[in-house]
Amino acid sequence: MMTLQAPEAELSIADLNSTLRDPALETMNFLNEVSARFPDAISFAAGRPCEEYFDLDALPRYLRLFEEYLATEERADGAQIGRTLLQYGRTKGIIHKLLARHLWLDERIDVDPETIVVTVGCQEAMFLVLHALCASKDDIVLAVSPSYVGLTGAARLAGCEVWPVRENEHGVDLEHFVMQVAAARSQGKRPRAFYLVPDFANPSGLSLDLGTRKSLLSLAEQQGILLLEDNPYGLFQADDGSRVPTLKALDTTRRVVYLGSLAKTCFPGARVGFVVADQRVAAGNQRTELLADELSKIKSMLTVNTPPLAQAIAGGRLLEHGCCLVQANQREIAAYRHNMRILLSGLEQRFGNPRLKVSWNTPAGGFFAVVTVPFAANSEALELSARRYGLLWTPMMYFYDGEGGENQLRLSISVLRPAQIEDGLDRLLALVEDSLRSTHAENVRPEPTITPGAG
Ligand SMILES: Cc1ncc(COP(=O)(O)O)c(C=O)c1O
């Protein structure tokens, strides 16, 4: 007897969650796909940390150090240590005390470890905060534009609208911030928080000066809005000068929710991040709780707890350096510093002539710089750049929800060697010169695909 095969289950994208049709996902997929198709291209696109100092052999040592910490400082016996590392664990995490020490040593941020939730990367922290703060569809979050795509993605998942606030040479346009808050309120919206990366931002590389930070804190107070400070790059300052304090270090009124990531200061594979949420929440019956505890309730339904083994490895790295991540990252800091210098001087050497119509910003640290070019820096230009010049970068337009960045590239220096940066800049020069030539029809080429931009 013939048996009829049942048809395979097939789903339609139209029936799946609308975030899966988000154009931002498509652009990022395109970037990954182009990077995969041109593996030999020089990539200024990847915002990953350098891999030179990754050390697999250190992992057992880190684990052992964390076990010793549990035994000595937490007075745990063998069975308790085993349970802490291998069993389901504390939702708020097990390296909160070490992170509090790090925050004090590296950032002069003084917080009670109980206000910290250790998360699966900073990405989970963003989602938890947005999900907790946005109670209804009228609740919105403001974010500096151009914005880190992880924030916009997390907001979409949390069902929370994002309103842009313009950047300017001081990092953020405070007037526009106030205007956007007023505009949102006049439309019946409730702005809950303002997200920004005050130090060496992704994607712009910009930082806020001290005056702007203080003004922003007092404006946030006046407006009754929380600030979400995301700080994955703060330790990577390009010079030896004193660092501008973080918003959280300046915060005396629990106005700032601080988002931390160990992806760049430990390694991304551990997927360890955290949030400091020391805000008090009136919980009825005259009880108050910490926002951190509310976030941990959401976390318990999302990832239950951050893998203790990953936390133990990160904890061991912290312990090895007395919880000082500046000390732990001396080699990385020097490498990023050197690379940023090579990039900025290389841009000056090649593009100093105004005839080339190229300009760039000069970040004081971090991984990223933004270059303005005389052609439309879109997906087609990226494809051509990869195919013909062996050069990858990220179109800045990917970081805007709407208009912006049409003629700009984000260049990341984090995974490249100095010689590759020089080589990559030579390729960028060839790309720019060819685009100018094809614009002026001086040289008819078979592939004049780069079209001149608007300005
Ligand atoms: C602005 C910003 N926030 C956070 C992160 C890191 O998030 P995670 O800890 O989830 O890797 C990144 C990494 O690229 C980033 O650029």
Short mmCIF file of C-alpha atoms and ligand atoms in Angstrom, two decimals:
data_model
loop_
_atom_site.label_atom_id
_atom_site.label_comp_id
_atom_site.label_asym_id
_atom_site.label_seq_id
_atom_site.Cartn_x
_atom_site.Cartn_y
_atom_site.Cartn_z
CA MET A 1 0.00 0.00 0.00
CA MET A 2 1.34 3.44 -0.93
CA THR A 3 1.73 5.85 1.96
CA LEU A 4 1.21 9.49 1.18
CA GLN A 5 3.91 11.77 2.54
CA ALA A 6 2.39 14.61 4.55
CA PRO A 7 3.50 18.02 3.25
CA GLU A 8 6.31 19.66 5.19
CA ALA A 9 5.26 22.44 7.49
CA GLU A 10 5.80 25.80 5.81
CA LEU A 11 5.44 29.20 7.39
CA SER A 12 4.94 32.60 5.87
CA ILE A 13 7.03 35.55 6.98
CA ALA A 14 3.80 37.59 6.98
CA ASP A 15 2.55 35.41 9.85
CA LEU A 16 5.69 35.84 11.95
CA ASN A 17 6.51 38.68 14.30
CA SER A 18 6.74 42.02 12.46
CA THR A 19 10.24 42.69 13.84
CA LEU A 20 11.44 40.01 11.39
CA ARG A 21 10.48 42.32 8.53
CA ASP A 22 12.41 45.23 9.98
CA PRO A 23 14.53 46.85 7.23
CA ALA A 24 17.34 47.34 9.78
CA LEU A 25 17.69 43.55 10.00
CA GLU A 26 18.00 43.34 6.24
CA THR A 27 20.75 45.95 6.05
CA MET A 28 22.77 44.24 8.79
CA ASN A 29 22.27 40.88 7.09
CA PHE A 30 23.47 42.46 3.86
CA LEU A 31 26.61 43.69 5.60
CA ASN A 32 27.30 40.22 7.00
CA GLU A 33 26.60 38.64 3.65
CA VAL A 34 28.98 41.00 1.78
CA SER A 35 31.64 40.39 4.44
CA ALA A 36 31.24 36.63 3.97
CA ARG A 37 31.44 36.90 0.17
CA PHE A 38 34.67 38.91 0.29
CA PRO A 39 36.62 37.27 3.11
CA ASP A 40 39.93 38.69 1.87
CA ALA A 41 38.73 42.29 1.82
CA ILE A 42 40.17 44.70 4.38
CA SER A 43 37.30 45.23 6.77
CA PHE A 44 36.75 48.54 8.48
CA ALA A 45 33.22 47.23 9.12
CA ALA A 46 33.66 44.85 12.04
CA GLY A 47 33.16 46.45 15.47
CA ARG A 48 34.60 43.41 17.24
CA PRO A 49 37.45 43.56 19.73
CA CYS A 50 40.93 42.61 18.55
CA GLU A 51 41.66 38.90 18.82
CA GLU A 52 45.41 39.16 19.26
CA TYR A 53 45.26 38.82 23.03
CA PHE A 54 42.54 36.19 23.27
CA ASP A 55 44.00 33.51 25.54
CA LEU A 56 42.25 30.13 25.74
CA ASP A 57 44.91 28.86 28.15
CA ALA A 58 43.88 31.49 30.69
CA LEU A 59 40.36 30.08 31.09
CA PRO A 60 41.14 27.30 33.61
CA ARG A 61 43.16 29.86 35.60
CA TYR A 62 40.25 32.30 35.64
CA LEU A 63 37.89 29.54 36.76
CA ARG A 64 40.24 28.55 39.56
CA LEU A 65 40.60 32.17 40.71
CA PHE A 66 36.84 32.52 40.89
CA GLU A 67 36.55 29.27 42.88
CA GLU A 68 39.17 30.62 45.31
CA TYR A 69 37.19 33.84 45.61
CA LEU A 70 34.04 31.89 46.46
CA ALA A 71 35.97 29.88 49.06
CA THR A 72 37.73 32.80 50.72
CA GLU A 73 35.54 35.85 50.31
CA GLU A 74 32.13 34.16 50.14
CA ARG A 75 33.10 31.37 52.57
CA ALA A 76 31.65 28.69 50.31
CA ASP A 77 32.57 25.03 50.84
CA GLY A 78 33.28 22.59 47.99
CA ALA A 79 29.64 21.57 47.56
CA GLN A 80 28.49 25.19 47.51
CA ILE A 81 31.14 26.12 44.96
CA GLY A 82 30.03 23.25 42.71
CA ARG A 83 26.40 24.31 43.09
CA THR A 84 27.19 27.97 42.38
CA LEU A 85 28.96 27.09 39.14
CA LEU A 86 26.87 24.18 37.87
CA GLN A 87 23.37 24.65 39.24
CA TYR A 88 20.65 27.18 38.31
CA GLY A 89 21.76 30.33 40.02
CA ARG A 90 20.98 33.73 41.48
CA THR A 91 18.98 35.66 38.87
CA LYS A 92 20.87 38.91 39.46
CA GLY A 93 24.18 37.09 38.99
CA ILE A 94 27.23 36.01 40.96
CA ILE A 95 29.89 38.56 39.97
CA HIS A 96 27.96 41.65 41.11
CA LYS A 97 30.41 42.43 43.92
CA LEU A 98 33.37 42.21 41.55
CA LEU A 99 31.62 44.44 39.03
CA ALA A 100 30.89 46.99 41.76
CA ARG A 101 34.63 47.01 42.59
CA HIS A 102 35.47 47.46 38.91
CA LEU A 103 33.01 50.36 38.61
CA TRP A 104 34.63 52.09 41.55
CA LEU A 105 38.22 51.51 40.44
CA ASP A 106 37.82 52.25 36.74
CA GLU A 107 34.94 54.71 36.68
CA ARG A 108 34.65 56.13 40.21
CA ILE A 109 31.05 54.94 40.15
CA ASP A 110 30.00 54.05 43.68
CA VAL A 111 27.14 51.55 43.73
CA ASP A 112 25.70 48.90 46.00
CA PRO A 113 26.27 45.48 44.35
CA GLU A 114 22.58 44.75 44.96
CA THR A 115 21.71 47.35 42.31
CA ILE A 116 23.53 45.33 39.64
CA VAL A 117 21.94 42.69 37.41
CA VAL A 118 24.43 40.57 35.46
CA THR A 119 22.99 39.96 32.00
CA VAL A 120 23.60 37.95 28.84
CA GLY A 121 25.56 40.75 27.21
CA CYS A 122 24.58 44.36 27.34
CA GLN A 123 21.98 43.43 24.74
CA GLU A 124 19.84 41.64 27.30
CA ALA A 125 20.26 44.57 29.71
CA MET A 126 18.86 46.95 27.09
CA PHE A 127 15.87 44.74 26.48
CA LEU A 128 15.15 44.32 30.21
CA VAL A 129 15.26 48.06 30.84
CA LEU A 130 13.13 48.99 27.84
CA HIS A 131 10.62 46.22 28.58
CA ALA A 132 10.34 47.35 32.20
CA LEU A 133 10.05 51.06 31.48
CA CYS A 134 7.58 50.94 28.63
CA ALA A 135 4.25 50.10 30.20
CA SER A 136 1.93 51.09 27.36
CA LYS A 137 2.12 51.79 23.65
CA ASP A 138 2.31 55.50 24.43
CA ASP A 139 5.58 55.07 26.29
CA ILE A 140 8.54 55.96 24.12
CA VAL A 141 12.29 56.11 24.46
CA LEU A 142 14.54 58.79 23.00
CA ALA A 143 17.88 57.83 21.50
CA VAL A 144 20.75 59.76 20.04
CA SER A 145 20.65 59.48 16.27
CA PRO A 146 22.64 57.90 14.63
CA SER A 147 22.01 55.06 17.05
CA TYR A 148 23.53 51.72 17.96
CA VAL A 149 21.39 49.14 16.13
CA GLY A 150 21.23 46.88 19.19
CA LEU A 151 19.23 49.54 21.01
CA THR A 152 16.75 50.09 18.19
CA GLY A 153 16.39 46.32 17.78
CA ALA A 154 15.79 45.78 21.50
CA ALA A 155 13.23 48.60 21.52
CA ARG A 156 11.33 47.01 18.63
CA LEU A 157 11.22 43.68 20.46
CA ALA A 158 10.06 45.44 23.61
CA GLY A 159 7.34 47.20 21.57
CA CYS A 160 8.75 50.60 22.41
CA GLU A 161 8.89 53.44 19.87
CA VAL A 162 12.26 55.21 19.51
CA TRP A 163 12.36 58.98 18.89
CA PRO A 164 15.65 60.38 17.55
CA VAL A 165 17.64 63.16 19.19
CA ARG A 166 20.22 64.80 16.93
CA GLU A 167 23.93 64.63 17.52
CA ASN A 168 26.08 67.73 17.21
CA GLU A 169 29.76 68.51 17.75
CA HIS A 170 29.20 68.26 21.54
CA GLY A 171 27.83 64.73 21.12
CA VAL A 172 24.17 65.58 21.63
CA ASP A 173 21.96 68.49 20.67
CA LEU A 174 20.40 69.38 24.02
CA GLU A 175 17.90 71.80 22.49
CA HIS A 176 16.65 69.05 20.23
CA PHE A 177 16.39 66.74 23.25
CA VAL A 178 14.08 69.20 25.00
CA MET A 179 12.13 69.79 21.78
CA GLN A 180 11.60 66.08 21.21
CA VAL A 181 10.40 65.57 24.79
CA ALA A 182 7.90 68.41 24.36
CA ALA A 183 6.80 67.14 20.94
CA ALA A 184 6.27 63.63 22.29
CA ARG A 185 4.23 64.92 25.22
CA SER A 186 2.11 67.12 22.97
CA GLN A 187 1.19 63.97 21.03
CA GLY A 188 0.09 62.17 24.19
CA LYS A 189 3.29 60.13 24.42
CA ARG A 190 5.22 59.51 27.62
CA PRO A 191 8.99 59.78 27.10
CA ARG A 192 10.51 57.38 29.61
CA ALA A 193 14.22 57.55 29.00
CA PHE A 194 16.96 58.89 26.77
CA TYR A 195 19.57 56.41 25.51
CA LEU A 196 23.07 57.50 24.59
CA VAL A 197 26.70 56.37 24.47
CA PRO A 198 28.55 59.36 26.02
CA ASP A 199 32.05 57.93 25.46
CA PHE A 200 33.40 57.16 21.97
CA ALA A 201 29.95 56.34 20.65
CA ASN A 202 29.01 53.61 18.26
CA PRO A 203 28.63 54.56 15.44
CA SER A 204 29.83 58.19 15.52
CA GLY A 205 32.92 57.97 17.74
CA LEU A 206 31.80 61.21 19.46
CA SER A 207 32.04 61.92 23.20
CA LEU A 208 30.21 64.39 25.43
CA ASP A 209 32.30 67.03 27.18
CA LEU A 210 31.89 67.59 30.91
CA GLY A 211 29.68 70.67 30.52
CA THR A 212 27.30 68.83 28.19
CA ARG A 213 27.11 65.89 30.61
CA LYS A 214 26.19 68.17 33.51
CA SER A 215 23.64 70.07 31.44
CA LEU A 216 22.11 66.83 30.24
CA LEU A 217 21.77 65.54 33.81
CA SER A 218 20.00 68.67 34.96
CA LEU A 219 17.76 68.73 31.88
CA ALA A 220 16.84 65.09 32.46
CA GLU A 221 15.94 66.00 36.04
CA GLN A 222 13.81 68.96 34.92
CA GLN A 223 12.05 66.80 32.36
CA GLY A 224 11.60 63.84 34.70
CA ILE A 225 13.32 61.44 32.32
CA LEU A 226 15.82 58.70 33.01
CA LEU A 227 19.11 58.55 31.14
CA LEU A 228 20.28 55.20 29.77
CA GLU A 229 24.05 55.41 29.63
CA ASP A 230 25.70 52.70 27.54
CA ASN A 231 29.45 52.51 28.04
CA PRO A 232 31.20 49.66 26.24
CA TYR A 233 34.16 51.72 24.96
CA GLY A 234 34.87 54.15 27.82
CA LEU A 235 38.18 52.54 28.82
CA PHE A 236 39.63 52.90 25.34
CA GLN A 237 40.71 56.51 25.50
CA ALA A 238 43.18 57.50 22.80
CA ASP A 239 45.46 59.59 25.04
CA ASP A 240 46.82 59.49 28.58
CA GLY A 241 44.82 62.47 29.81
CA SER A 242 42.25 62.26 32.57
CA ARG A 243 38.91 60.82 31.51
CA VAL A 244 35.69 62.78 31.59
CA PRO A 245 33.51 61.19 34.29
CA THR A 246 30.61 59.03 33.17
CA LEU A 247 27.07 60.30 33.63
CA LYS A 248 26.61 57.68 36.35
CA ALA A 249 29.67 58.96 38.23
CA LEU A 250 28.13 62.47 38.13
CA ASP A 251 24.64 61.24 39.03
CA THR A 252 23.59 62.16 42.57
CA THR A 253 19.86 61.58 42.14
CA ARG A 254 19.64 58.06 40.65
CA ARG A 255 18.73 59.55 37.29
CA VAL A 256 21.04 57.29 35.28
CA VAL A 257 20.58 53.62 34.46
CA TYR A 258 24.06 52.40 33.53
CA LEU A 259 24.49 49.69 30.89
CA GLY A 260 27.76 47.78 30.97
CA SER A 261 29.34 45.25 28.65
CA LEU A 262 32.35 43.00 29.13
CA ALA A 263 32.36 42.17 25.41
CA LYS A 264 35.21 44.56 24.69
CA THR A 265 37.06 44.43 28.01
CA CYS A 266 36.87 40.67 28.59
CA PHE A 267 35.72 38.88 25.44
CA PRO A 268 32.38 38.74 23.61
CA GLY A 269 32.16 34.95 23.70
CA ALA A 270 31.46 35.07 27.43
CA ARG A 271 28.31 37.09 26.67
CA VAL A 272 28.49 38.91 29.99
CA GLY A 273 27.07 42.37 30.46
CA PHE A 274 25.28 44.12 33.28
CA VAL A 275 23.00 46.94 34.28
CA VAL A 276 23.16 49.21 37.31
CA ALA A 277 19.57 50.09 38.19
CA ASP A 278 19.60 51.78 41.60
CA GLN A 279 16.29 53.60 41.11
CA ARG A 280 13.70 53.04 43.83
CA VAL A 281 10.34 51.64 42.77
CA ALA A 282 7.29 52.24 44.98
CA ALA A 283 5.74 48.78 45.07
CA GLY A 284 2.55 49.50 47.05
CA ASN A 285 1.89 48.89 50.77
CA GLN A 286 4.63 51.44 51.46
CA ARG A 287 7.18 48.99 50.14
CA THR A 288 9.97 50.13 47.88
CA GLU A 289 12.09 47.92 45.71
CA LEU A 290 15.01 48.52 43.44
CA LEU A 291 14.56 48.76 39.69
CA ALA A 292 17.29 46.07 39.57
CA ASP A 293 14.89 43.68 41.33
CA GLU A 294 12.13 44.42 38.83
CA LEU A 295 14.56 43.78 35.97
CA SER A 296 15.56 40.51 37.55
CA LYS A 297 11.90 39.41 37.54
CA ILE A 298 11.80 39.93 33.78
CA LYS A 299 15.17 38.22 33.41
CA SER A 300 13.85 35.19 35.29
CA MET A 301 11.31 34.76 32.49
CA LEU A 302 13.77 35.41 29.69
CA THR A 303 17.14 33.77 30.38
CA VAL A 304 16.62 32.61 34.00
CA ASN A 305 20.18 33.57 34.89
CA THR A 306 23.36 34.48 33.06
CA PRO A 307 25.41 31.27 32.67
CA PRO A 308 27.43 30.96 35.91
CA LEU A 309 30.37 29.42 34.07
CA ALA A 310 30.62 32.45 31.81
CA GLN A 311 30.35 34.74 34.84
CA ALA A 312 33.04 32.71 36.63
CA ILE A 313 35.46 33.14 33.71
CA ALA A 314 34.76 36.88 33.55
CA GLY A 315 34.99 37.03 37.35
CA GLY A 316 38.37 35.30 37.27
CA ARG A 317 39.68 37.81 34.74
CA LEU A 318 38.46 40.63 36.99
CA LEU A 319 40.11 39.01 40.04
CA GLU A 320 43.41 38.49 38.23
CA HIS A 321 43.65 42.26 37.80
CA GLY A 322 42.27 43.32 41.17
CA CYS A 323 38.97 44.15 39.40
CA CYS A 324 40.67 46.92 37.44
CA LEU A 325 39.77 46.51 33.77
CA VAL A 326 42.05 49.34 32.70
CA GLN A 327 44.92 47.25 34.01
CA ALA A 328 43.55 44.06 32.42
CA ASN A 329 43.34 45.81 29.05
CA GLN A 330 46.71 47.59 28.89
CA ARG A 331 47.73 45.86 25.65
CA GLU A 332 44.32 46.31 24.04
CA ILE A 333 44.19 50.00 25.03
CA ALA A 334 47.64 50.56 23.50
CA ALA A 335 46.67 48.74 20.28
CA TYR A 336 43.41 50.68 19.79
CA ARG A 337 45.20 53.93 20.60
CA HIS A 338 47.88 53.24 18.03
CA ASN A 339 45.32 52.18 15.42
CA MET A 340 43.20 55.30 15.92
CA ARG A 341 46.32 57.45 15.49
CA ILE A 342 47.27 55.60 12.30
CA LEU A 343 43.74 56.03 10.96
CA LEU A 344 43.52 59.76 11.67
CA SER A 345 47.00 60.58 10.38
CA GLY A 346 46.44 58.30 7.37
CA LEU A 347 43.22 60.14 6.53
CA GLU A 348 45.03 63.47 6.76
CA GLN A 349 47.88 62.29 4.54
CA ARG A 350 45.60 60.97 1.83
CA PHE A 351 42.55 63.20 2.00
CA GLY A 352 43.96 66.51 3.25
CA ASN A 353 43.51 68.03 -0.21
CA PRO A 354 40.02 69.66 -0.37
CA ARG A 355 39.80 68.63 -4.03
CA LEU A 356 38.92 65.14 -2.78
CA LYS A 357 35.87 66.43 -0.87
CA VAL A 358 36.47 64.06 2.03
CA SER A 359 36.17 65.03 5.68
CA TRP A 360 36.18 63.08 8.93
CA ASN A 361 35.76 63.47 12.65
CA THR A 362 38.53 62.96 15.21
CA PRO A 363 37.31 60.68 18.00
CA ALA A 364 39.22 60.86 21.27
CA GLY A 365 39.12 57.07 21.60
CA GLY A 366 37.09 53.94 21.00
CA PHE A 367 36.77 51.93 17.80
CA PHE A 368 34.98 54.19 15.33
CA ALA A 369 35.43 57.26 13.15
CA VAL A 370 33.04 58.72 10.58
CA VAL A 371 34.20 59.77 7.13
CA THR A 372 32.14 61.95 4.79
CA VAL A 373 32.72 61.09 1.12
CA PRO A 374 31.70 62.60 -2.25
CA PHE A 375 29.52 59.63 -3.23
CA ALA A 376 26.34 57.97 -1.98
CA ALA A 377 27.60 55.58 0.69
CA ASN A 378 24.84 53.02 0.28
CA SER A 379 24.64 49.24 -0.06
CA GLU A 380 25.48 49.37 -3.78
CA ALA A 381 28.61 51.42 -3.11
CA LEU A 382 29.60 48.97 -0.36
CA GLU A 383 29.17 46.04 -2.72
CA LEU A 384 31.29 47.77 -5.38
CA SER A 385 33.89 48.74 -2.78
CA ALA A 386 34.20 45.11 -1.68
CA ARG A 387 34.27 43.66 -5.19
CA ARG A 388 36.50 46.12 -6.95
CA TYR A 389 38.67 47.54 -4.19
CA GLY A 390 38.63 44.74 -1.59
CA LEU A 391 37.43 47.19 1.04
CA LEU A 392 34.57 46.93 3.55
CA TRP A 393 33.05 49.65 5.73
CA THR A 394 29.64 50.30 7.23
CA PRO A 395 27.26 52.76 5.59
CA MET A 396 26.29 55.31 8.25
CA MET A 397 22.78 55.36 6.82
CA TYR A 398 22.25 51.95 8.48
CA PHE A 399 22.30 53.72 11.85
CA TYR A 400 19.52 56.20 11.06
CA ASP A 401 15.84 55.43 11.20
CA GLY A 402 14.94 57.66 8.25
CA GLU A 403 17.17 60.27 6.67
CA GLY A 404 20.83 60.76 7.56
CA GLY A 405 24.35 59.52 6.87
CA GLU A 406 23.79 59.27 3.09
CA ASN A 407 27.39 60.27 2.33
CA GLN A 408 29.09 58.81 5.35
CA LEU A 409 31.01 55.68 6.24
CA ARG A 410 31.78 54.28 9.66
CA LEU A 411 35.34 53.01 9.86
CA SER A 412 36.28 50.69 12.70
CA ILE A 413 39.92 50.20 13.66
CA SER A 414 39.53 47.48 16.27
CA VAL A 415 40.43 44.26 14.42
CA LEU A 416 42.95 45.64 11.93
CA ARG A 417 46.74 45.77 12.11
CA PRO A 418 48.35 49.16 11.38
CA ALA A 419 49.60 47.97 7.96
CA GLN A 420 46.06 46.89 7.04
CA ILE A 421 44.74 50.31 8.04
CA GLU A 422 47.27 51.97 5.72
CA ASP A 423 46.42 49.55 2.92
CA GLY A 424 42.68 50.04 3.51
CA LEU A 425 43.06 53.82 3.32
CA ASP A 426 44.93 53.50 0.01
CA ARG A 427 41.97 51.51 -1.27
CA LEU A 428 39.54 54.12 0.02
CA LEU A 429 41.55 56.78 -1.79
CA ALA A 430 41.28 54.82 -5.04
CA LEU A 431 37.54 54.45 -4.51
CA VAL A 432 37.09 58.17 -3.86
CA GLU A 433 39.26 59.21 -6.82
CA ASP A 434 37.39 56.88 -9.16
CA SER A 435 34.06 58.18 -7.92
CA LEU A 436 35.18 61.77 -8.59
CA ARG A 437 36.48 60.79 -12.01
CA SER A 438 33.27 59.04 -12.97
CA THR A 439 31.32 62.07 -11.69
CA HIS A 440 33.31 64.41 -13.89
CA ALA A 441 33.29 61.96 -16.81
CA GLU A 442 37.04 62.43 -17.15
CA ASN A 443 37.53 58.77 -17.36
CA VAL A 444 34.79 56.54 -18.71
CA ARG A 445 35.05 53.25 -16.90
CA PRO A 446 33.15 50.05 -17.48
CA GLU A 447 31.53 50.22 -14.02
CA PRO A 448 30.72 53.85 -13.15
CA THR A 449 28.40 52.55 -10.45
CA ILE A 450 29.23 55.08 -7.73
CA THR A 451 26.84 57.95 -8.01
CA PRO A 452 27.60 61.36 -6.56
CA GLY A 453 25.90 62.09 -3.28
CA ALA A 454 23.80 65.04 -2.28
CA GLY A 455 26.40 67.07 -0.45
C1 LIG B 1 26.94 50.81 21.85
C2 LIG B 1 27.06 49.36 22.19
N1 LIG B 1 26.44 48.86 23.25
C3 LIG B 1 26.62 47.57 23.63
C4 LIG B 1 27.42 46.72 22.88
C5 LIG B 1 27.76 45.33 23.34
O1 LIG B 1 26.75 44.58 23.68
P1 LIG B 1 27.01 43.10 24.19
O2 LIG B 1 27.56 43.18 25.60
O3 LIG B 1 25.64 42.52 24.16
O4 LIG B 1 27.95 42.40 23.27
C6 LIG B 1 28.03 47.19 21.75
C7 LIG B 1 28.81 46.26 20.91
O5 LIG B 1 28.99 46.37 19.75
C8 LIG B 1 27.88 48.54 21.40
O6 LIG B 1 28.52 49.06 20.34
#
